[in-house]
PDB file of C-alpha atoms in Angstrom:
ATOM      1  CA  MET A   1     -17.660   4.854   6.856  1.00 61.00           C
ATOM      2  CA  SER A   2     -19.682   3.430   3.839  1.00 81.00           C
ATOM      3  CA  ASN A   3     -20.997   0.278   5.491  1.00 93.00           C
ATOM      4  CA  LEU A   4     -19.221  -1.880   2.868  1.00 97.00           C
ATOM      5  CA  LEU A   5     -19.753  -5.004   4.945  1.00 98.00           C
ATOM      6  CA  THR A   6     -23.741  -4.495   6.082  1.00 97.00           C
ATOM      7  CA  GLY A   7     -25.129  -7.861   6.244  1.00 97.00           C
ATOM      8  CA  LYS A   8     -21.924  -9.817   6.042  1.00 98.00           C
ATOM      9  CA  VAL A   9     -20.397 -12.120   8.712  1.00 98.00           C
ATOM     10  CA  ALA A  10     -16.790 -12.755   9.155  1.00 98.00           C
ATOM     11  CA  ILE A  11     -14.309 -14.855  10.964  1.00 98.00           C
ATOM     12  CA  VAL A  12     -10.749 -13.298  11.847  1.00 98.00           C
ATOM     13  CA  THR A  13      -8.152 -15.712  13.106  1.00 98.00           C
ATOM     14  CA  GLY A  14      -5.685 -13.814  15.283  1.00 97.00           C
ATOM     15  CA  GLY A  15      -8.260 -11.244  15.752  1.00 97.00           C
ATOM     16  CA  ALA A  16      -7.251 -10.447  19.423  1.00 96.00           C
ATOM     17  CA  SER A  17      -4.457  -8.259  18.575  1.00 92.00           C
ATOM     18  CA  GLY A  18      -2.368  -6.332  15.774  1.00 90.00           C
ATOM     19  CA  ILE A  19      -3.413  -7.053  12.273  1.00 95.00           C
ATOM     20  CA  GLY A  20      -6.192  -9.085  13.250  1.00 97.00           C
ATOM     21  CA  LEU A  21      -7.751  -6.857  15.695  1.00 97.00           C
ATOM     22  CA  ALA A  22      -7.327  -3.928  13.271  1.00 97.00           C
ATOM     23  CA  ALA A  23      -9.335  -5.854  10.787  1.00 98.00           C
ATOM     24  CA  VAL A  24     -12.169  -6.841  13.444  1.00 98.00           C
ATOM     25  CA  GLN A  25     -12.392  -3.143  14.324  1.00 98.00           C
ATOM     26  CA  ARG A  26     -12.562  -1.932  10.467  1.00 98.00           C
ATOM     27  CA  PHE A  27     -14.897  -4.738   9.678  1.00 98.00           C
ATOM     28  CA  VAL A  28     -17.281  -3.875  12.425  1.00 98.00           C
ATOM     29  CA  ALA A  29     -17.055  -0.167  11.527  1.00 98.00           C
ATOM     30  CA  GLU A  30     -18.264  -1.056   7.993  1.00 98.00           C
ATOM     31  CA  GLY A  31     -21.242  -2.769   9.236  1.00 98.00           C
ATOM     32  CA  GLY A  32     -20.059  -6.298   9.537  1.00 98.00           C
ATOM     33  CA  ARG A  33     -20.521  -8.806  12.358  1.00 98.00           C
ATOM     34  CA  VAL A  34     -17.287 -10.723  13.358  1.00 98.00           C
ATOM     35  CA  VAL A  35     -16.184 -13.783  15.336  1.00 98.00           C
ATOM     36  CA  ILE A  36     -12.843 -13.039  16.775  1.00 98.00           C
ATOM     37  CA  ALA A  37     -10.975 -16.497  16.732  1.00 98.00           C
ATOM     38  CA  ASP A  38      -7.886 -16.769  18.778  1.00 98.00           C
ATOM     39  CA  VAL A  39      -6.126 -18.703  21.314  1.00 97.00           C
ATOM     40  CA  ALA A  40      -5.700 -15.474  23.630  1.00 96.00           C
ATOM     41  CA  GLN A  41      -8.807 -15.533  25.423  1.00 96.00           C
ATOM     42  CA  GLU A  42      -8.630 -12.569  27.755  1.00 97.00           C
ATOM     43  CA  ALA A  43      -7.654 -10.286  25.065  1.00 96.00           C
ATOM     44  CA  GLY A  44     -10.146 -11.868  22.614  1.00 97.00           C
ATOM     45  CA  GLU A  45     -13.160 -11.372  25.008  1.00 98.00           C
ATOM     46  CA  ALA A  46     -12.001  -7.747  25.995  1.00 98.00           C
ATOM     47  CA  ALA A  47     -12.033  -6.940  22.347  1.00 98.00           C
ATOM     48  CA  ALA A  48     -15.359  -8.509  21.669  1.00 98.00           C
ATOM     49  CA  THR A  49     -16.900  -6.797  24.570  1.00 98.00           C
ATOM     50  CA  SER A  50     -15.485  -3.299  23.601  1.00 97.00           C
ATOM     51  CA  LEU A  51     -17.327  -3.817  20.100  1.00 98.00           C
ATOM     52  CA  GLY A  52     -20.893  -4.849  21.528  1.00 97.00           C
ATOM     53  CA  GLU A  53     -23.193  -7.067  19.826  1.00 97.00           C
ATOM     54  CA  ALA A  54     -21.475  -7.039  16.396  1.00 98.00           C
ATOM     55  CA  ALA A  55     -18.521  -9.254  17.638  1.00 98.00           C
ATOM     56  CA  ALA A  56     -18.155 -12.434  19.469  1.00 98.00           C
ATOM     57  CA  PHE A  57     -15.035 -14.197  20.689  1.00 98.00           C
ATOM     58  CA  GLN A  58     -14.501 -17.862  20.056  1.00 98.00           C
ATOM     59  CA  ARG A  59     -11.227 -19.534  21.460  1.00 98.00           C
ATOM     60  CA  THR A  60      -9.611 -21.057  18.451  1.00 98.00           C
ATOM     61  CA  ASP A  61      -6.438 -23.135  17.838  1.00 97.00           C
ATOM     62  CA  VAL A  62      -5.906 -22.936  14.215  1.00 97.00           C
ATOM     63  CA  THR A  63      -3.617 -25.854  14.133  1.00 96.00           C
ATOM     64  CA  ASP A  64      -6.492 -27.927  14.977  1.00 97.00           C
ATOM     65  CA  GLU A  65      -9.238 -28.530  12.358  1.00 98.00           C
ATOM     66  CA  ALA A  66     -12.001 -29.296  14.762  1.00 98.00           C
ATOM     67  CA  SER A  67     -11.239 -25.967  16.530  1.00 98.00           C
ATOM     68  CA  ILE A  68     -11.546 -23.856  13.127  1.00 98.00           C
ATOM     69  CA  GLN A  69     -14.788 -25.744  12.495  1.00 98.00           C
ATOM     70  CA  ALA A  70     -16.183 -24.734  15.779  1.00 98.00           C
ATOM     71  CA  ALA A  71     -15.315 -20.964  14.932  1.00 98.00           C
ATOM     72  CA  VAL A  72     -17.319 -21.344  11.650  1.00 98.00           C
ATOM     73  CA  ASP A  73     -20.194 -23.211  13.844  1.00 98.00           C
ATOM     74  CA  ALA A  74     -20.041 -20.317  16.222  1.00 98.00           C
ATOM     75  CA  ALA A  75     -20.487 -17.760  13.486  1.00 98.00           C
ATOM     76  CA  VAL A  76     -23.458 -19.395  12.030  1.00 98.00           C
ATOM     77  CA  THR A  77     -25.096 -19.908  15.407  1.00 98.00           C
ATOM     78  CA  ARG A  78     -24.514 -16.276  16.704  1.00 98.00           C
ATOM     79  CA  PHE A  79     -25.040 -14.429  13.399  1.00 98.00           C
ATOM     80  CA  GLY A  80     -26.751 -17.146  11.270  1.00 98.00           C
ATOM     81  CA  ARG A  81     -24.314 -17.319   8.167  1.00 98.00           C
ATOM     82  CA  LEU A  82     -20.486 -16.704   7.068  1.00 98.00           C
ATOM     83  CA  ASP A  83     -19.487 -14.575   4.203  1.00 98.00           C
ATOM     84  CA  VAL A  84     -15.706 -14.002   5.084  1.00 98.00           C
ATOM     85  CA  MET A  85     -12.778 -15.954   6.166  1.00 98.00           C
ATOM     86  CA  PHE A  86      -9.658 -14.030   7.082  1.00 98.00           C
ATOM     87  CA  ASN A  87      -7.038 -16.521   7.857  1.00 98.00           C
ATOM     88  CA  ASN A  88      -4.688 -14.271   9.636  1.00 97.00           C
ATOM     89  CA  ALA A  89      -3.263 -16.133  12.731  1.00 94.00           C
ATOM     90  CA  GLY A  90       0.481 -17.117  12.281  1.00 90.00           C
ATOM     91  CA  SER A  91       3.821 -16.647  13.828  1.00 85.00           C
ATOM     92  CA  THR A  92       7.414 -16.000  12.596  1.00 82.00           C
ATOM     93  CA  GLY A  93       8.131 -19.628  13.856  1.00 84.00           C
ATOM     94  CA  ASP A  94      11.618 -21.112  14.013  1.00 83.00           C
ATOM     95  CA  GLY A  95      14.125 -18.355  13.205  1.00 80.00           C
ATOM     96  CA  SER A  96      16.933 -20.787  12.626  1.00 84.00           C
ATOM     97  CA  SER A  97      19.251 -20.497   9.422  1.00 87.00           C
ATOM     98  CA  ILE A  98      18.994 -22.803   6.708  1.00 89.00           C
ATOM     99  CA  THR A  99      22.288 -24.575   7.857  1.00 91.00           C
ATOM    100  CA  GLU A 100      20.736 -24.900  11.500  1.00 91.00           C
ATOM    101  CA  ILE A 101      17.084 -25.408  10.927  1.00 90.00           C
ATOM    102  CA  GLY A 102      15.924 -28.789  12.384  1.00 94.00           C
ATOM    103  CA  PRO A 103      12.825 -30.657  11.333  1.00 94.00           C
ATOM    104  CA  ALA A 104      10.710 -30.038  14.481  1.00 95.00           C
ATOM    105  CA  GLY A 105      11.034 -26.290  14.161  1.00 93.00           C
ATOM    106  CA  PHE A 106      10.506 -26.477  10.435  1.00 90.00           C
ATOM    107  CA  ASP A 107       7.261 -28.555  10.909  1.00 94.00           C
ATOM    108  CA  LYS A 108       5.900 -26.376  13.642  1.00 95.00           C
ATOM    109  CA  THR A 109       6.237 -23.331  11.617  1.00 92.00           C
ATOM    110  CA  PHE A 110       4.481 -25.082   8.771  1.00 93.00           C
ATOM    111  CA  VAL A 111       1.580 -26.200  10.883  1.00 95.00           C
ATOM    112  CA  LEU A 112       0.798 -22.938  12.192  1.00 95.00           C
ATOM    113  CA  ASP A 113       1.392 -20.839   9.060  1.00 96.00           C
ATOM    114  CA  VAL A 114       0.452 -23.145   6.247  1.00 97.00           C
ATOM    115  CA  ARG A 115      -1.849 -25.901   7.527  1.00 97.00           C
ATOM    116  CA  SER A 116      -4.041 -23.482   9.176  1.00 98.00           C
ATOM    117  CA  VAL A 117      -4.607 -21.433   6.134  1.00 98.00           C
ATOM    118  CA  VAL A 118      -5.441 -24.775   4.290  1.00 98.00           C
ATOM    119  CA  LEU A 119      -7.891 -25.919   6.963  1.00 98.00           C
ATOM    120  CA  GLY A 120      -9.211 -22.232   7.209  1.00 98.00           C
ATOM    121  CA  HIS A 121     -10.027 -22.617   3.430  1.00 98.00           C
ATOM    122  CA  LYS A 122     -11.648 -25.996   3.802  1.00 98.00           C
ATOM    123  CA  CYS A 123     -14.112 -25.160   6.687  1.00 98.00           C
ATOM    124  CA  ALA A 124     -15.003 -21.769   5.318  1.00 98.00           C
ATOM    125  CA  ALA A 125     -15.558 -23.167   1.707  1.00 98.00           C
ATOM    126  CA  ARG A 126     -17.594 -26.017   3.041  1.00 98.00           C
ATOM    127  CA  ARG A 127     -20.118 -23.580   4.577  1.00 98.00           C
ATOM    128  CA  PHE A 128     -20.155 -21.212   1.685  1.00 98.00           C
ATOM    129  CA  LYS A 129     -21.150 -24.125  -0.546  1.00 98.00           C
ATOM    130  CA  GLU A 130     -23.831 -25.429   1.779  1.00 97.00           C
ATOM    131  CA  GLN A 131     -25.152 -21.773   2.087  1.00 97.00           C
ATOM    132  CA  GLY A 132     -25.161 -21.504  -2.005  1.00 96.00           C
ATOM    133  CA  THR A 133     -23.876 -17.995  -1.456  1.00 94.00           C
ATOM    134  CA  GLY A 134     -20.315 -17.799  -2.536  1.00 97.00           C
ATOM    135  CA  GLY A 135     -17.870 -15.984  -0.172  1.00 98.00           C
ATOM    136  CA  SER A 136     -14.452 -14.529   0.366  1.00 98.00           C
ATOM    137  CA  ILE A 137     -11.497 -16.013   1.874  1.00 98.00           C
ATOM    138  CA  ILE A 138      -8.500 -13.884   2.726  1.00 98.00           C
ATOM    139  CA  SER A 139      -5.187 -15.016   4.058  1.00 98.00           C
ATOM    140  CA  THR A 140      -2.162 -13.076   5.495  1.00 98.00           C
ATOM    141  CA  VAL A 141       1.067 -13.638   3.481  1.00 97.00           C
ATOM    142  CA  SER A 142       3.989 -11.556   3.989  1.00 92.00           C
ATOM    143  CA  VAL A 143       6.636  -9.685   1.606  1.00 88.00           C
ATOM    144  CA  ALA A 144       8.531 -13.010   2.867  1.00 86.00           C
ATOM    145  CA  GLY A 145       6.456 -14.822   0.569  1.00 89.00           C
ATOM    146  CA  LEU A 146       7.060 -12.756  -2.372  1.00 89.00           C
ATOM    147  CA  GLN A 147      10.819 -12.185  -2.157  1.00 85.00           C
ATOM    148  CA  GLY A 148      13.768 -13.978  -0.532  1.00 85.00           C
ATOM    149  CA  GLY A 149      15.882 -12.578   2.310  1.00 79.00           C
ATOM    150  CA  TRP A 150      13.097 -11.037   4.520  1.00 79.00           C
ATOM    151  CA  SER A 151      12.967 -13.625   7.044  1.00 82.00           C
ATOM    152  CA  SER A 152      14.095 -17.141   8.137  1.00 87.00           C
ATOM    153  CA  VAL A 153      13.933 -20.172   5.776  1.00 90.00           C
ATOM    154  CA  SER A 154      11.027 -21.823   7.742  1.00 93.00           C
ATOM    155  CA  TYR A 155       8.809 -18.460   7.681  1.00 92.00           C
ATOM    156  CA  ALA A 156       9.805 -17.534   4.112  1.00 94.00           C
ATOM    157  CA  THR A 157       9.110 -21.013   2.826  1.00 95.00           C
ATOM    158  CA  ALA A 158       5.757 -21.104   4.594  1.00 96.00           C
ATOM    159  CA  LYS A 159       4.466 -17.942   3.358  1.00 96.00           C
ATOM    160  CA  HIS A 160       5.617 -18.822  -0.185  1.00 97.00           C
ATOM    161  CA  ALA A 161       3.298 -22.113   0.372  1.00 97.00           C
ATOM    162  CA  VAL A 162       0.559 -19.825   1.442  1.00 98.00           C
ATOM    163  CA  VAL A 163       0.671 -17.956  -1.726  1.00 98.00           C
ATOM    164  CA  GLY A 164       0.555 -21.316  -3.358  1.00 98.00           C
ATOM    165  CA  THR A 165      -2.424 -22.342  -1.614  1.00 98.00           C
ATOM    166  CA  ILE A 166      -4.261 -19.065  -2.405  1.00 98.00           C
ATOM    167  CA  ARG A 167      -3.488 -19.726  -6.117  1.00 98.00           C
ATOM    168  CA  HIS A 168      -4.732 -23.206  -6.337  1.00 98.00           C
ATOM    169  CA  ALA A 169      -7.781 -22.573  -4.156  1.00 98.00           C
ATOM    170  CA  ALA A 170      -8.763 -19.850  -6.730  1.00 98.00           C
ATOM    171  CA  LYS A 171      -9.216 -22.227  -9.515  1.00 98.00           C
ATOM    172  CA  GLU A 172     -10.909 -24.992  -7.330  1.00 98.00           C
ATOM    173  CA  LEU A 173     -13.335 -22.805  -5.780  1.00 98.00           C
ATOM    174  CA  ALA A 174     -14.237 -20.553  -8.400  1.00 98.00           C
ATOM    175  CA  PRO A 175     -17.195 -22.547  -9.631  1.00 98.00           C
ATOM    176  CA  PHE A 176     -18.887 -22.087  -6.197  1.00 98.00           C
ATOM    177  CA  GLY A 177     -18.553 -18.246  -6.341  1.00 98.00           C
ATOM    178  CA  ILE A 178     -15.797 -18.486  -3.643  1.00 98.00           C
ATOM    179  CA  ARG A 179     -12.876 -16.182  -4.149  1.00 98.00           C
ATOM    180  CA  THR A 180      -9.601 -16.245  -2.244  1.00 98.00           C
ATOM    181  CA  ASN A 181      -6.993 -13.604  -2.229  1.00 98.00           C
ATOM    182  CA  GLY A 182      -4.107 -12.561   0.175  1.00 98.00           C
ATOM    183  CA  VAL A 183      -2.501  -9.433   1.877  1.00 98.00           C
ATOM    184  CA  ALA A 184       1.133  -9.270   2.099  1.00 96.00           C
ATOM    185  CA  PRO A 185       2.315  -6.946   4.711  1.00 92.00           C
ATOM    186  CA  GLY A 186       5.857  -5.487   4.556  1.00 86.00           C
ATOM    187  CA  VAL A 187       7.169  -4.305   8.048  1.00 78.00           C
ATOM    188  CA  ILE A 188       4.201  -3.729  10.099  1.00 80.00           C
ATOM    189  CA  MET A 189       4.908  -2.118  13.454  1.00 70.00           C
ATOM    190  CA  THR A 190       2.836  -4.162  16.002  1.00 72.00           C
ATOM    191  CA  PRO A 191       3.604  -5.760  19.225  1.00 67.00           C
ATOM    192  CA  LEU A 192       4.388  -9.086  17.577  1.00 67.00           C
ATOM    193  CA  ILE A 193       7.621  -7.548  16.349  1.00 67.00           C
ATOM    194  CA  ALA A 194       8.777  -7.074  19.858  1.00 68.00           C
ATOM    195  CA  LYS A 195       8.310 -10.918  20.712  1.00 68.00           C
ATOM    196  CA  ALA A 196      10.330 -11.823  17.592  1.00 66.00           C
ATOM    197  CA  PHE A 197      13.250  -9.818  19.123  1.00 69.00           C
ATOM    198  CA  GLY A 198      12.755 -11.068  22.602  1.00 72.00           C
ATOM    199  CA  VAL A 199      11.493  -7.839  24.164  1.00 76.00           C
ATOM    200  CA  PRO A 200       9.303  -8.258  27.005  1.00 78.00           C
ATOM    201  CA  PRO A 201       5.618  -7.948  26.058  1.00 69.00           C
ATOM    202  CA  GLU A 202       5.214  -4.743  28.391  1.00 75.00           C
ATOM    203  CA  LYS A 203       8.055  -2.973  26.465  1.00 78.00           C
ATOM    204  CA  ALA A 204       6.443  -3.723  22.959  1.00 72.00           C
ATOM    205  CA  ASP A 205       4.962  -0.210  22.399  1.00 75.00           C
ATOM    206  CA  GLU A 206       8.247   1.345  23.449  1.00 81.00           C
ATOM    207  CA  LEU A 207      10.152  -0.687  20.851  1.00 77.00           C
ATOM    208  CA  VAL A 208       7.642   0.124  18.189  1.00 74.00           C
ATOM    209  CA  GLN A 209       8.125   3.847  18.857  1.00 79.00           C
ATOM    210  CA  TYR A 210      11.841   3.317  19.042  1.00 80.00           C
ATOM    211  CA  LEU A 211      11.971   1.822  15.548  1.00 75.00           C
ATOM    212  CA  VAL A 212       9.607   4.206  13.942  1.00 76.00           C
ATOM    213  CA  GLY A 213      11.729   7.134  15.283  1.00 78.00           C
ATOM    214  CA  ARG A 214      14.918   5.448  14.313  1.00 75.00           C
ATOM    215  CA  LEU A 215      14.250   4.089  10.870  1.00 70.00           C
ATOM    216  CA  GLY A 216      10.834   5.238   9.782  1.00 72.00           C
ATOM    217  CA  SER A 217      11.980   8.198   7.687  1.00 73.00           C
ATOM    218  CA  LYS A 218      14.324   5.902   5.733  1.00 69.00           C
ATOM    219  CA  GLN A 219      11.399   3.930   4.399  1.00 71.00           C
ATOM    220  CA  ALA A 220      10.259   4.749   0.640  1.00 73.00           C
ATOM    221  CA  MET A 221       7.051   6.424   1.762  1.00 78.00           C
ATOM    222  CA  GLY A 222       8.584   8.129   4.781  1.00 76.00           C
ATOM    223  CA  ARG A 223       7.166   5.899   7.391  1.00 78.00           C
ATOM    224  CA  TYR A 224       6.434   2.330   8.490  1.00 78.00           C
ATOM    225  CA  GLY A 225       3.219   0.448   7.748  1.00 82.00           C
ATOM    226  CA  SER A 226       0.559   0.140  10.347  1.00 87.00           C
ATOM    227  CA  ALA A 227      -2.055  -2.586  11.128  1.00 91.00           C
ATOM    228  CA  GLU A 228      -4.879  -0.234   9.854  1.00 95.00           C
ATOM    229  CA  ASP A 229      -3.128  -0.184   6.486  1.00 94.00           C
ATOM    230  CA  VAL A 230      -3.330  -4.037   6.195  1.00 96.00           C
ATOM    231  CA  ALA A 231      -7.064  -3.995   7.757  1.00 97.00           C
ATOM    232  CA  ASN A 232      -7.927  -1.548   4.705  1.00 97.00           C
ATOM    233  CA  ALA A 233      -6.555  -3.979   2.212  1.00 98.00           C
ATOM    234  CA  ALA A 234      -8.435  -6.872   3.903  1.00 98.00           C
ATOM    235  CA  LEU A 235     -11.736  -4.818   3.806  1.00 98.00           C
ATOM    236  CA  PHE A 236     -11.301  -4.456   0.114  1.00 98.00           C
ATOM    237  CA  PHE A 237     -11.145  -8.318  -0.404  1.00 98.00           C
ATOM    238  CA  ALA A 238     -13.912  -8.919   2.201  1.00 98.00           C
ATOM    239  CA  SER A 239     -16.246  -6.368   0.400  1.00 98.00           C
ATOM    240  CA  ASP A 240     -18.025  -6.512  -2.875  1.00 97.00           C
ATOM    241  CA  LEU A 241     -15.814  -4.085  -4.288  1.00 97.00           C
ATOM    242  CA  SER A 242     -13.403  -7.165  -5.123  1.00 98.00           C
ATOM    243  CA  ALA A 243     -16.305  -9.296  -6.596  1.00 97.00           C
ATOM    244  CA  TYR A 244     -14.135 -10.360  -9.581  1.00 98.00           C
ATOM    245  CA  VAL A 245     -11.096 -10.415  -7.935  1.00 98.00           C
ATOM    246  CA  SER A 246      -9.494 -14.009  -6.782  1.00 98.00           C
ATOM    247  CA  GLY A 247      -6.197 -15.569  -6.638  1.00 98.00           C
ATOM    248  CA  THR A 248      -4.254 -12.446  -5.995  1.00 98.00           C
ATOM    249  CA  VAL A 249      -1.818 -11.310  -3.355  1.00 98.00           C
ATOM    250  CA  MET A 250      -1.717  -7.712  -2.495  1.00 97.00           C
ATOM    251  CA  PRO A 251       1.553  -6.299  -1.265  1.00 95.00           C
ATOM    252  CA  VAL A 252       0.898  -3.579   1.834  1.00 94.00           C
ATOM    253  CA  ASP A 253       4.520  -2.624   2.030  1.00 89.00           C
ATOM    254  CA  GLY A 254       4.829   0.872   0.742  1.00 87.00           C
ATOM    255  CA  GLY A 255       6.362  -0.522  -2.478  1.00 86.00           C
ATOM    256  CA  ILE A 256       9.377  -2.314  -0.952  1.00 82.00           C
ATOM    257  CA  SER A 257       8.873  -5.602  -2.704  1.00 83.00           C
ATOM    258  CA  SER A 258       8.650  -4.052  -6.029  1.00 83.00           C
ATOM    259  CA  TYR A 259      12.537  -3.234  -6.157  1.00 74.00           C
ATOM    260  CA  THR A 260      15.729  -4.533  -4.919  1.00 59.00           C
ATOM    261  CA  LEU A 261      15.824  -5.744  -1.277  1.00 56.00           C
ATOM    262  CA  SER A 262      17.068  -3.085   0.804  1.00 56.00           C
ATOM    263  CA  THR A 263      19.000  -3.040   4.196  1.00 57.00           C
ATOM    264  CA  SER A 264      15.720  -2.610   6.068  1.00 63.00           C
ATOM    265  CA  ASP A 265      15.492  -5.862   7.552  1.00 63.00           C
ATOM    266  CA  GLU A 266      19.296  -5.620   8.906  1.00 69.00           C
ATOM    267  CA  GLU A 267      18.636  -2.253  10.211  1.00 74.00           C
ATOM    268  CA  ILE A 268      15.499  -3.057  12.176  1.00 72.00           C
ATOM    269  CA  PHE A 269      17.408  -6.407  13.476  1.00 72.00           C
ATOM    270  CA  ALA A 270      20.248  -4.264  14.711  1.00 78.00           C
ATOM    271  CA  ALA A 271      18.132  -1.364  16.161  1.00 78.00           C
ATOM    272  CA  ALA A 272      15.831  -3.898  17.977  1.00 76.00           C
ATOM    273  CA  GLN A 273      18.894  -5.713  19.281  1.00 78.00           C
ATOM    274  CA  GLU A 274      20.249  -2.233  20.539  1.00 81.00           C
ATOM    275  CA  PHE A 275      16.790  -1.539  22.323  1.00 83.00           C
ATOM    276  CA  ALA A 276      16.598  -4.761  23.935  1.00 77.00           C
ATOM    277  CA  ARG A 277      20.334  -4.500  25.414  1.00 81.00           C
ATOM    278  CA  SER A 278      19.292  -1.210  26.839  1.00 82.00           C
ATOM    279  CA  LEU A 279      16.613  -3.033  28.990  1.00 83.00           C
ATOM    280  CA  THR A 280      19.371  -5.008  30.803  1.00 73.00           C
TER     281      THR A 280
END
């Protein structure tokens, strides 16, 4: 490790599992100190304990501004400052088609996936301005925010809105030395994918392995992405290596968003349904 984050303090929302946990672990390995901000208290506390003094858990509901602000306050109280905000928490939301989507499901998806990112920018940027130190804001997008057809209308629209937030904030926050960027994962094999297909949590790892074995070799780079792949991209944006980079969204997708949409999403859906049926 090269200690890219020595002296830096970060908040990672949704940091108790999946991409968020991988980022927490990577940040700590690079010398950073991290607040794990998540609603999953047991998992978050366990993750913080495993990482020792460099990590702390703060129960955080990212749909609530006061809760996000409390995470910022917790970082400052525990570690003395804040340098990085990783707006990672989110969900696939309402999976209804455009002809079936209702206002409630659409709005709920936007609150979790878009409002949380706006509020994360707000709370972190206020702290950065108060410190006078600048800072880095990172947000998890998705290939669904770069190209149509990868997900439901609510999720795709929400992630496109996150891209808009990043681009707007880059201009507004630049005078204060605050940069903002996004990472856009492709198909990343985490337990969250099991939840999206209705597979019981205890079978999540089995589903992931099933999909990797069934379809991984068909991907352009011969494998699916991992949470660690996304964490490495987030590390770049969190570190001073990206000191002159703002307003960008980096795809972490093995190249799939650079060419015509393949049948990957349809194949995953079919294979996951097949796996789910095998459990009954």
